[in-house]
Amino acid sequence: MYIIGQGIFPYQCDMGNPKEIEKMFEWIETNKDLGKLDVCINNAACVWAKGLMEMNLEEMQAMLNVNVLSYNYATKLSIQSMIKHNVDDGQIIYVNSVLAHTIVPNPKVAYYSATKHALNCLLDGWRCELISLGKNIRIGQISPGYMKTAAVEAQHGKEASDAFYDSTPHLKCEDVIDGILHMLQAKPHIQTQDIVLRHIHENGKFDYI
């Protein structure tokens, strides 16, 4: 999705497919109704609730493609566009997870957590590379805990999803949006590298998957 002014321009893209990511950035560059790219918010995720012994190679590759490689490639293409258009205060934000900062004793989230840990390394790598390029392009991430999305319902059904969220303290999407706005509104010299958001009563067990 591309947002400019008060308008929203939807664009469907399979983030697990690098060719489609390339086409999306070509669309941004060539669409006369769009301005230059100033901000890229990476918010894509793929997860299978399976132990490491249960997962097949295709599932592992799909999670890696969406959770890691798409972020890295979209970051590269965003920076290329910002440099091309002389953007002097660009921002790139990753929507990550608290699972990027901890090891949960639940084998069903181990591989997912590994992909999120990988984003930590990429984030700092890009930050250092942007410094070496001498560009005022900031990169940071926001790492939410339990947040109400459609993921639980998709895996376990509406009844299970409602029961879980009724009994579990969790964030709402608006809470994460507020965090992202905080990052975007920071002064140009401030790099907000990571914001970890949790509901004040979250237990952090991640045992619903």
Coordinates of N, CA and C in Angstrom, one line a residue:
M1 N 0.8 -1.2 0.0 CA 0.0 0.0 0.0 C 0.9 1.2 0.0
Y2 N 0.5 2.2 -0.8 CA 1.3 3.5 -0.9 C 0.3 4.6 -0.4
I3 N 0.8 5.4 0.5 CA 0.0 6.5 1.0 C 0.6 7.9 0.7
I4 N -0.1 8.8 0.2 CA 0.4 10.1 -0.2 C -0.7 11.1 0.2
G5 N -0.3 12.1 1.0 CA -1.3 13.1 1.4 C -2.4 12.4 2.2
Q6 N -3.6 12.7 1.7 CA -4.8 12.0 2.3 C -5.3 10.8 1.5
G7 N -4.5 10.5 0.5 CA -5.0 9.4 -0.4 C -4.2 8.1 -0.1
I8 N -4.9 7.0 -0.3 CA -4.3 5.7 -0.2 C -4.4 5.0 -1.5
F9 N -3.3 4.5 -2.0 CA -3.2 3.8 -3.2 C -2.9 2.3 -3.0
P10 N -3.8 1.4 -2.9 CA -3.6 0.0 -2.6 C -2.8 -0.7 -3.8
Y11 N -1.9 -1.6 -3.4 CA -1.2 -2.4 -4.4 C -0.9 -3.8 -3.8
Q12 N -1.4 -4.8 -4.5 CA -1.3 -6.2 -4.0 C 0.1 -6.7 -4.4
C13 N 0.8 -7.3 -3.4 CA 2.1 -7.8 -3.6 C 2.4 -9.0 -2.8
D14 N 2.9 -10.1 -3.4 CA 3.3 -11.2 -2.6 C 4.8 -10.9 -2.1
M15 N 4.9 -10.7 -0.8 CA 6.2 -10.3 -0.3 C 7.2 -11.4 -0.3
G16 N 6.7 -12.6 -0.5 CA 7.6 -13.8 -0.6 C 8.2 -14.0 -2.0
N17 N 7.8 -13.1 -2.9 CA 8.3 -13.2 -4.3 C 9.1 -12.0 -4.7
P18 N 10.4 -12.0 -4.8 CA 11.2 -10.8 -5.1 C 10.8 -10.1 -6.4
K19 N 10.3 -10.9 -7.4 CA 9.9 -10.3 -8.6 C 8.7 -9.3 -8.4
E20 N 7.8 -9.8 -7.5 CA 6.7 -8.9 -7.3 C 7.1 -7.7 -6.5
I21 N 8.0 -7.8 -5.6 CA 8.6 -6.7 -4.9 C 9.2 -5.7 -5.8
E22 N 9.9 -6.2 -6.8 CA 10.5 -5.3 -7.8 C 9.4 -4.6 -8.6
K23 N 8.4 -5.3 -9.0 CA 7.3 -4.7 -9.7 C 6.6 -3.6 -8.9
M24 N 6.5 -3.8 -7.6 CA 5.8 -2.8 -6.8 C 6.6 -1.5 -6.7
F25 N 7.9 -1.7 -6.6 CA 8.8 -0.5 -6.6 C 8.8 0.2 -8.0
E26 N 8.7 -0.6 -9.0 CA 8.6 0.0 -10.4 C 7.3 0.8 -10.5
W27 N 6.3 0.3 -9.9 CA 5.0 1.0 -9.9 C 5.1 2.3 -9.2
I28 N 5.8 2.3 -8.1 CA 5.9 3.5 -7.3 C 6.7 4.6 -8.1
E29 N 7.8 4.1 -8.8 CA 8.6 5.0 -9.5 C 7.9 5.6 -10.8
T30 N 7.1 4.8 -11.4 CA 6.5 5.2 -12.7 C 5.1 5.8 -12.6
N31 N 4.4 5.7 -11.5 CA 3.1 6.1 -11.3 C 3.1 7.7 -11.1
K32 N 2.5 8.4 -12.1 CA 2.6 9.8 -12.1 C 1.8 10.4 -10.9
D33 N 0.9 9.7 -10.3 CA 0.1 10.2 -9.2 C 0.8 10.1 -7.9
L34 N 1.9 9.4 -7.8 CA 2.7 9.2 -6.6 C 3.9 10.2 -6.5
G35 N 4.2 10.6 -5.3 CA 5.4 11.4 -5.1 C 6.6 10.5 -4.9
K36 N 7.7 11.1 -4.3 CA 8.8 10.3 -4.0 C 8.6 9.5 -2.7
L37 N 9.4 8.4 -2.6 CA 9.3 7.5 -1.4 C 10.1 8.1 -0.3
D38 N 9.4 8.4 0.8 CA 10.1 9.0 2.0 C 10.1 8.0 3.1
V39 N 9.1 7.1 3.2 CA 9.0 6.2 4.3 C 8.7 4.8 3.8
C40 N 9.3 3.8 4.3 CA 8.9 2.4 4.0 C 8.7 1.7 5.4
I41 N 7.5 1.2 5.6 CA 7.2 0.4 6.8 C 7.0 -1.0 6.3
N42 N 8.0 -1.9 6.8 CA 7.9 -3.3 6.4 C 7.1 -4.0 7.5
N43 N 6.0 -4.6 7.0 CA 5.1 -5.3 8.0 C 4.5 -6.5 7.3
A44 N 5.4 -7.5 7.1 CA 4.9 -8.8 6.5 C 5.4 -9.9 7.4
A45 N 4.6 -11.0 7.5 CA 5.0 -12.1 8.4 C 4.3 -13.4 7.9
C46 N 5.0 -14.5 8.1 CA 4.5 -15.8 7.7 C 4.9 -16.7 8.8
V47 N 4.0 -17.5 9.3 CA 4.3 -18.4 10.4 C 3.5 -19.7 10.3
W48 N 4.2 -20.8 10.6 CA 3.5 -22.1 10.7 C 3.8 -22.6 12.2
A49 N 2.7 -22.9 12.9 CA 2.8 -23.3 14.3 C 3.2 -24.8 14.3
K50 N 4.5 -25.0 14.1 CA 5.0 -26.4 14.1 C 6.4 -26.4 14.7
G51 N 6.7 -27.5 15.3 CA 8.0 -27.7 15.9 C 9.1 -27.9 14.8
L52 N 10.3 -27.8 15.1 CA 11.4 -27.8 14.1 C 11.4 -29.1 13.4
M53 N 11.1 -30.2 14.1 CA 11.1 -31.5 13.5 C 9.9 -31.7 12.5
E54 N 8.9 -30.9 12.8 CA 7.6 -31.1 12.0 C 7.7 -30.3 10.7
M55 N 8.5 -29.2 10.7 CA 8.5 -28.4 9.5 C 9.2 -29.0 8.3
N56 N 8.6 -28.8 7.1 CA 9.4 -29.2 5.9 C 10.1 -28.1 5.3
L57 N 11.0 -28.4 4.4 CA 11.9 -27.3 3.8 C 11.1 -26.2 3.2
E58 N 10.0 -26.5 2.5 CA 9.2 -25.5 1.8 C 8.7 -24.5 2.8
E59 N 8.2 -25.0 3.9 CA 7.6 -24.1 5.0 C 8.8 -23.2 5.6
M60 N 9.9 -23.8 5.8 CA 11.0 -23.0 6.3 C 11.4 -21.9 5.3
Q61 N 11.5 -22.3 4.0 CA 11.9 -21.3 3.0 C 10.9 -20.2 2.9
A62 N 9.6 -20.6 2.9 CA 8.5 -19.6 2.8 C 8.6 -18.5 4.0
M63 N 8.9 -19.0 5.2 CA 9.0 -18.1 6.3 C 10.2 -17.2 6.2
L64 N 11.3 -17.8 5.7 CA 12.5 -17.0 5.5 C 12.3 -16.0 4.5
N65 N 11.7 -16.3 3.4 CA 11.4 -15.4 2.3 C 10.6 -14.2 2.7
V66 N 9.5 -14.4 3.5 CA 8.7 -13.3 3.9 C 9.2 -12.6 5.1
N67 N 9.7 -13.3 6.1 CA 10.0 -12.7 7.4 C 11.4 -12.0 7.3
V68 N 12.3 -12.4 6.4 CA 13.6 -11.8 6.4 C 14.0 -11.2 5.1
L69 N 14.0 -12.1 4.0 CA 14.5 -11.6 2.7 C 13.6 -10.5 2.2
S70 N 12.3 -10.5 2.3 CA 11.5 -9.4 1.8 C 11.8 -8.1 2.5
Y71 N 12.1 -8.1 3.8 CA 12.4 -6.9 4.5 C 13.8 -6.4 4.0
N72 N 14.7 -7.3 3.8 CA 16.0 -6.8 3.4 C 16.0 -6.2 1.9
Y73 N 15.2 -6.9 1.1 CA 15.1 -6.4 -0.3 C 14.3 -5.1 -0.4
A74 N 13.2 -5.0 0.3 CA 12.5 -3.8 0.3 C 13.3 -2.6 0.9
T75 N 14.1 -2.9 1.9 CA 15.0 -1.9 2.4 C 16.0 -1.4 1.4
K76 N 16.6 -2.3 0.7 CA 17.5 -2.0 -0.4 C 16.9 -1.1 -1.4
L77 N 15.7 -1.5 -1.9 CA 15.1 -0.8 -3.0 C 14.6 0.6 -2.5
S78 N 14.2 0.6 -1.2 CA 13.7 1.9 -0.7 C 14.9 2.9 -0.6
I79 N 16.0 2.4 -0.1 CA 17.2 3.3 0.0 C 17.7 3.7 -1.4
Q80 N 17.7 2.8 -2.4 CA 18.0 3.2 -3.7 C 17.1 4.4 -4.2
S81 N 15.8 4.2 -4.0 CA 14.9 5.3 -4.4 C 15.1 6.6 -3.7
M82 N 15.3 6.5 -2.4 CA 15.6 7.7 -1.6 C 16.8 8.4 -2.1
I83 N 17.9 7.7 -2.4 CA 19.1 8.3 -2.8 C 18.9 8.9 -4.2
K84 N 18.2 8.2 -5.1 CA 17.9 8.7 -6.4 C 17.2 10.1 -6.4
H85 N 16.2 10.2 -5.4 CA 15.4 11.4 -5.4 C 15.9 12.4 -4.3
N86 N 17.1 12.2 -3.8 CA 17.7 13.1 -2.9 C 16.9 13.4 -1.6
V87 N 16.3 12.3 -1.1 CA 15.5 12.4 0.1 C 16.5 12.5 1.3
D88 N 16.4 13.6 2.0 CA 17.4 13.9 3.1 C 16.9 13.6 4.5
D89 N 15.7 13.0 4.6 CA 15.1 12.6 5.9 C 14.2 11.4 5.7
G90 N 14.7 10.3 5.1 CA 13.9 9.1 4.9 C 13.9 8.3 6.1
Q91 N 12.9 7.4 6.2 CA 12.8 6.5 7.3 C 12.3 5.1 6.9
I92 N 12.9 4.1 7.4 CA 12.5 2.7 7.2 C 12.3 2.1 8.5
I93 N 11.1 1.5 8.7 CA 10.7 0.9 9.9 C 10.3 -0.5 9.7
Y94 N 10.8 -1.4 10.6 CA 10.5 -2.8 10.6 C 9.4 -3.0 11.7
V95 N 8.3 -3.7 11.4 CA 7.4 -4.2 12.4 C 7.9 -5.6 12.7
N96 N 8.6 -5.7 13.9 CA 9.2 -7.0 14.3 C 8.4 -7.6 15.4
S97 N 9.0 -8.2 16.4 CA 8.2 -8.9 17.4 C 9.1 -9.0 18.7
V98 N 8.5 -9.1 19.8 CA 9.2 -9.3 21.1 C 10.0 -10.6 21.0
L99 N 9.5 -11.5 20.1 CA 10.2 -12.8 19.9 C 11.6 -12.6 19.3
A100 N 11.9 -11.4 18.8 CA 13.2 -11.1 18.4 C 14.2 -10.8 19.5
H101 N 13.7 -10.7 20.7 CA 14.5 -10.3 21.9 C 14.5 -11.4 23.0
T102 N 13.9 -12.5 22.7 CA 13.9 -13.5 23.8 C 13.8 -14.9 23.2
I103 N 14.1 -15.9 24.0 CA 13.9 -17.3 23.6 C 12.8 -17.9 24.4
V104 N 11.7 -18.3 23.7 CA 10.5 -18.8 24.4 C 10.6 -20.3 24.3
P105 N 10.4 -21.0 25.5 CA 10.4 -22.4 25.5 C 9.2 -23.1 24.9
N106 N 9.0 -22.8 23.6 CA 7.9 -23.3 22.9 C 8.4 -23.6 21.5
P107 N 8.6 -24.9 21.2 CA 9.2 -25.3 19.9 C 8.4 -24.9 18.7
K108 N 7.1 -24.6 18.9 CA 6.3 -24.2 17.8 C 6.5 -22.8 17.3
V109 N 7.3 -22.0 18.1 CA 7.6 -20.6 17.6 C 9.1 -20.5 17.4
A110 N 9.9 -21.5 17.5 CA 11.3 -21.4 17.5 C 11.8 -20.9 16.1
Y111 N 11.3 -21.4 15.0 CA 11.8 -21.0 13.7 C 11.3 -19.6 13.4
Y112 N 10.1 -19.3 13.8 CA 9.6 -17.9 13.6 C 10.4 -16.9 14.4
S113 N 10.7 -17.3 15.6 CA 11.6 -16.4 16.5 C 12.9 -16.2 15.9
A114 N 13.5 -17.3 15.2 CA 14.8 -17.2 14.6 C 14.8 -16.2 13.5
T115 N 13.7 -16.1 12.7 CA 13.6 -15.2 11.6 C 13.5 -13.7 12.1
K116 N 12.9 -13.6 13.3 CA 12.8 -12.3 13.9 C 14.1 -11.8 14.5
H117 N 14.8 -12.8 15.1 CA 16.2 -12.4 15.5 C 17.1 -12.0 14.4
A118 N 16.9 -12.6 13.2 CA 17.7 -12.2 12.0 C 17.5 -10.8 11.7
L119 N 16.2 -10.3 11.8 CA 16.0 -8.9 11.5 C 16.8 -7.9 12.4
N120 N 17.0 -8.3 13.7 CA 17.9 -7.5 14.5 C 19.2 -7.2 13.9
C121 N 19.8 -8.3 13.4 CA 21.2 -8.2 12.8 C 21.1 -7.4 11.5
L122 N 20.1 -7.6 10.7 CA 20.0 -6.8 9.4 C 19.8 -5.3 9.8
L123 N 18.9 -5.0 10.7 CA 18.7 -3.7 11.1 C 19.9 -2.9 11.5
D124 N 20.8 -3.5 12.3 CA 22.0 -2.8 12.7 C 23.0 -2.8 11.5
G125 N 23.0 -3.8 10.7 CA 23.8 -3.8 9.5 C 23.5 -2.6 8.6
W126 N 22.2 -2.4 8.4 CA 21.7 -1.3 7.5 C 22.0 0.0 8.2
R127 N 21.8 0.1 9.5 CA 22.1 1.4 10.2 C 23.6 1.8 9.9
C128 N 24.5 0.8 10.1 CA 25.9 1.1 9.9 C 26.2 1.4 8.5
E129 N 25.6 0.7 7.6 CA 25.9 1.0 6.1 C 25.4 2.4 5.7
L130 N 24.2 2.8 6.3 CA 23.7 4.1 6.0 C 24.6 5.2 6.5
I131 N 25.2 4.9 7.7 CA 26.2 5.9 8.2 C 27.4 6.0 7.3
S132 N 27.9 4.9 6.8 CA 29.0 4.9 5.9 C 28.7 5.5 4.6
L133 N 27.4 5.5 4.1 CA 27.0 6.2 2.9 C 26.9 7.7 3.1
G134 N 26.8 8.1 4.4 CA 26.7 9.5 4.6 C 25.3 10.0 4.4
K135 N 24.3 9.2 4.4 CA 22.9 9.5 4.1 C 22.1 9.7 5.4
N136 N 21.2 10.7 5.5 CA 20.4 10.9 6.6 C 19.1 10.1 6.4
I137 N 19.2 8.8 6.3 CA 18.1 7.9 6.3 C 18.1 7.1 7.5
R138 N 17.0 7.1 8.3 CA 17.0 6.4 9.5 C 16.3 5.0 9.4
I139 N 16.7 4.1 10.2 CA 16.1 2.8 10.2 C 16.0 2.3 11.6
G140 N 14.8 1.8 11.9 CA 14.5 1.3 13.2 C 13.4 0.3 13.2
Q141 N 13.0 -0.2 14.3 CA 11.9 -1.2 14.4 C 11.1 -1.1 15.6
I142 N 9.9 -1.6 15.5 CA 9.0 -1.7 16.6 C 8.7 -3.1 16.9
S143 N 8.7 -3.6 18.1 CA 8.6 -5.0 18.4 C 7.5 -5.2 19.4
P144 N 6.3 -5.5 18.9 CA 5.1 -5.7 19.7 C 5.1 -7.1 20.3
G145 N 4.4 -7.2 21.5 CA 4.1 -8.5 22.1 C 2.8 -9.0 21.6
Y146 N 1.9 -9.6 22.4 CA 0.6 -10.0 22.0 C -0.1 -8.9 21.4
M147 N -0.6 -9.1 20.2 CA -1.4 -8.1 19.5 C -2.6 -8.7 18.8
K148 N -3.7 -8.2 18.9 CA -4.9 -8.8 18.3 C -4.8 -8.6 16.8
T149 N -4.6 -9.7 16.1 CA -4.7 -9.7 14.6 C -5.5 -10.9 14.2
A150 N -5.6 -11.2 12.9 CA -6.4 -12.3 12.4 C -5.6 -13.6 12.4
A151 N -4.3 -13.6 12.8 CA -3.5 -14.7 12.7 C -4.0 -15.9 13.6
V152 N -4.4 -15.7 14.8 CA -4.9 -16.8 15.7 C -6.2 -17.4 15.1
E153 N -7.1 -16.5 14.6 CA -8.3 -17.0 14.0 C -8.1 -17.8 12.8
A154 N -7.1 -17.4 12.0 CA -6.8 -18.1 10.8 C -6.3 -19.5 11.1
Q155 N -5.5 -19.7 12.2 CA -5.0 -21.0 12.5 C -5.9 -21.8 13.3
H156 N -6.7 -21.2 14.2 CA -7.4 -22.0 15.2 C -8.9 -21.8 15.1
G157 N -9.4 -20.8 14.3 CA -10.8 -20.6 14.2 C -11.3 -19.4 15.1
K158 N -12.4 -18.9 14.8 CA -12.9 -17.7 15.5 C -13.2 -17.9 17.0
E159 N -13.8 -19.1 17.3 CA -14.1 -19.4 18.7 C -12.8 -19.4 19.6
A160 N -11.8 -20.1 19.1 CA -10.5 -20.1 19.8 C -9.9 -18.8 19.9
S161 N -10.0 -18.0 18.9 CA -9.4 -16.7 18.8 C -10.1 -15.8 19.9
D162 N -11.4 -15.8 19.9 CA -12.2 -14.9 20.8 C -11.9 -15.3 22.2
A163 N -11.8 -16.6 22.5 CA -11.5 -17.1 23.8 C -10.1 -16.7 24.3
F164 N -9.1 -16.7 23.4 CA -7.8 -16.4 23.7 C -7.7 -14.9 24.1
Y165 N -8.2 -14.0 23.2 CA -8.1 -12.6 23.4 C -9.0 -12.1 24.6
D166 N -10.1 -12.8 24.8 CA -10.9 -12.4 26.0 C -10.2 -12.7 27.3
S167 N -9.3 -13.6 27.3 CA -8.6 -14.0 28.6 C -7.1 -13.6 28.6
T168 N -6.6 -12.9 27.6 CA -5.2 -12.6 27.5 C -5.0 -11.1 27.3
P169 N -4.3 -10.4 28.2 CA -4.0 -9.0 27.9 C -3.2 -8.8 26.6
H170 N -3.6 -7.9 25.8 CA -3.0 -7.8 24.5 C -3.1 -6.3 24.0
L171 N -2.2 -6.0 23.0 CA -2.2 -4.7 22.4 C -3.3 -4.7 21.2
K172 N -3.7 -3.5 20.9 CA -4.5 -3.3 19.7 C -3.6 -2.7 18.6
C173 N -4.1 -2.8 17.3 CA -3.3 -2.3 16.2 C -3.0 -0.8 16.4
E174 N -4.0 -0.1 17.0 CA -3.8 1.3 17.2 C -2.6 1.6 18.1
D175 N -2.3 0.7 19.0 CA -1.2 0.9 19.9 C 0.2 0.9 19.1
V176 N 0.2 0.0 18.2 CA 1.5 -0.2 17.4 C 1.6 1.0 16.5
I177 N 0.4 1.5 15.9 CA 0.4 2.7 15.0 C 0.9 3.9 15.8
D178 N 0.5 4.0 17.1 CA 1.0 5.1 17.9 C 2.5 5.1 18.0
G179 N 3.1 3.9 18.2 CA 4.5 3.7 18.4 C 5.2 4.1 17.1
I180 N 4.7 3.7 15.9 CA 5.3 4.0 14.6 C 5.2 5.6 14.4
L181 N 4.1 6.2 14.8 CA 4.0 7.6 14.6 C 5.1 8.4 15.5
H182 N 5.3 7.8 16.7 CA 6.3 8.4 17.6 C 7.7 8.3 16.9
M183 N 8.0 7.2 16.2 CA 9.3 7.1 15.5 C 9.4 8.1 14.4
L184 N 8.3 8.2 13.6 CA 8.3 9.1 12.4 C 8.4 10.6 12.8
Q185 N 7.9 10.9 14.0 CA 7.8 12.3 14.4 C 9.0 12.8 15.2
A186 N 10.0 11.8 15.4 CA 11.2 12.2 16.1 C 12.0 13.2 15.3
K187 N 12.8 14.0 16.0 CA 13.6 15.0 15.3 C 14.6 14.3 14.3
P188 N 15.0 14.9 13.2 CA 15.8 14.2 12.2 C 17.1 13.6 12.7
H189 N 17.7 14.1 13.8 CA 18.9 13.6 14.3 C 18.8 12.4 15.3
I190 N 17.5 12.1 15.6 CA 17.2 11.0 16.5 C 16.9 9.7 15.8
Q191 N 17.7 8.7 16.1 CA 17.5 7.4 15.6 C 16.8 6.5 16.7
T192 N 15.5 6.2 16.5 CA 14.8 5.3 17.4 C 15.0 3.9 16.9
Q193 N 16.0 3.2 17.4 CA 16.3 1.9 16.9 C 15.3 0.8 17.2
D194 N 14.8 0.8 18.4 CA 13.9 -0.3 18.7 C 12.9 0.2 19.8
I195 N 11.6 -0.1 19.6 CA 10.6 0.1 20.6 C 10.0 -1.2 20.9
V196 N 10.0 -1.7 22.1 CA 9.4 -2.9 22.5 C 8.1 -2.5 23.2
L197 N 7.0 -3.0 22.7 CA 5.6 -2.7 23.2 C 5.0 -4.0 23.7
R198 N 4.5 -3.9 25.0 CA 3.8 -5.0 25.6 C 2.6 -4.4 26.3
H199 N 1.5 -5.2 26.4 CA 0.5 -4.8 27.4 C 1.1 -5.0 28.8
I200 N 0.7 -4.1 29.7 CA 1.3 -4.1 31.0 C 1.2 -5.4 31.7
H201 N 0.2 -6.2 31.4 CA -0.1 -7.5 32.1 C 0.2 -8.7 31.2
E202 N 1.0 -8.5 30.2 CA 1.3 -9.6 29.3 C 2.2 -10.6 30.0
N203 N 1.9 -11.9 29.9 CA 2.8 -12.9 30.6 C 4.0 -13.3 29.8
G204 N 3.9 -13.1 28.4 CA 5.1 -13.4 27.6 C 5.3 -14.9 27.3
K205 N 4.4 -15.7 27.6 CA 4.6 -17.2 27.4 C 4.5 -17.6 25.9
F206 N 3.7 -16.9 25.2 CA 3.5 -17.2 23.7 C 3.2 -18.7 23.6
D207 N 2.2 -19.1 24.4 CA 1.8 -20.5 24.3 C 0.5 -20.8 23.6
Y208 N 0.0 -19.8 22.9 CA -1.3 -20.0 22.2 C -1.1 -20.7 20.8
I209 N 0.1 -20.7 20.3 CA 0.3 -21.3 19.0 C 0.4 -22.8 19.1

